[in-house]
Structures are given as structure tokens and as C-alpha cells.
XYZ file of C-alpha atoms in Angstrom:
64
model
C 74.558 110.022 73.322
C 77.598 112.097 72.488
C 81.152 110.947 71.966
C 83.344 111.675 75.031
C 86.016 114.293 74.478
C 89.240 115.205 76.310
C 87.388 117.487 78.727
C 85.113 114.602 79.781
C 88.093 112.348 80.499
C 89.853 115.131 82.398
C 86.780 115.641 84.590
C 86.483 111.911 85.223
C 90.173 111.707 86.195
C 89.814 114.697 88.528
C 86.725 113.270 90.243
C 88.374 109.851 90.597
C 91.481 111.444 92.110
C 89.388 113.515 94.532
C 87.450 110.490 95.761
C 90.646 108.463 96.284
C 92.360 111.368 98.056
C 89.344 111.885 100.323
C 89.212 108.195 101.234
C 92.936 108.153 102.017
C 92.565 111.250 104.206
C 89.616 109.684 106.056
C 91.597 106.476 106.716
C 94.511 108.498 108.080
C 92.271 110.627 110.308
C 90.517 107.564 111.729
C 93.822 105.816 112.396
C 95.318 108.859 114.146
C 92.168 109.422 116.218
C 91.999 105.762 117.246
C 88.631 105.196 115.571
C 87.747 102.084 113.563
C 86.477 102.153 110.002
C 83.794 99.941 108.528
C 84.011 98.355 105.091
C 81.883 96.015 103.035
C 83.511 92.610 102.454
C 81.658 89.795 100.710
C 78.331 91.514 101.329
C 78.952 91.969 105.065
C 79.955 95.030 107.069
C 83.325 94.459 108.740
C 84.946 96.644 111.412
C 88.651 97.376 110.962
C 90.314 98.513 114.185
C 92.557 101.591 113.992
C 95.780 99.608 114.419
C 94.954 97.582 111.289
C 93.935 100.493 109.047
C 96.308 100.621 106.101
C 97.296 104.120 105.094
C 99.307 103.765 101.924
C 100.808 106.429 99.749
C 99.264 104.854 96.671
C 97.610 107.903 95.087
C 98.387 108.442 91.426
C 99.768 111.849 90.438
C 97.172 114.605 90.401
C 95.569 115.081 86.971
C 95.344 118.824 87.597
């Protein structure tokens, strides 16, 4: 196993940012379209109606 370098951490940060940005975009699209989302809470699938979907602006700055 090799020692992680700066490029590895940069890639990890970019992937993490992309996943968070994609999830935020999906929440917004579902809310605007009036569609519920489904999440896993305590091992059970729970439906969140569109009016209760939280769309925060909580993304960290882009690592790019």
C-alpha cells in the first residue's frame, strides 16, 4: 500500500464535492417538480414529501 500524496487528496475532495453537489441538485429538482424523495433512516426507507425537502446552500467551496 502506498502513502497518499496531494494528488490523491485532491481527487478525493473533488469526488466528495461532486457527490454532494449532485445530491443537492437532485433534492432541488425533486422539490421543484413536486416529487418526493426517499431516504434511509434507522434502517427503514422513509418518504419525504416535496414540501419538506430541505434544499440548503451548504456546499463547501469547490476544490477545483
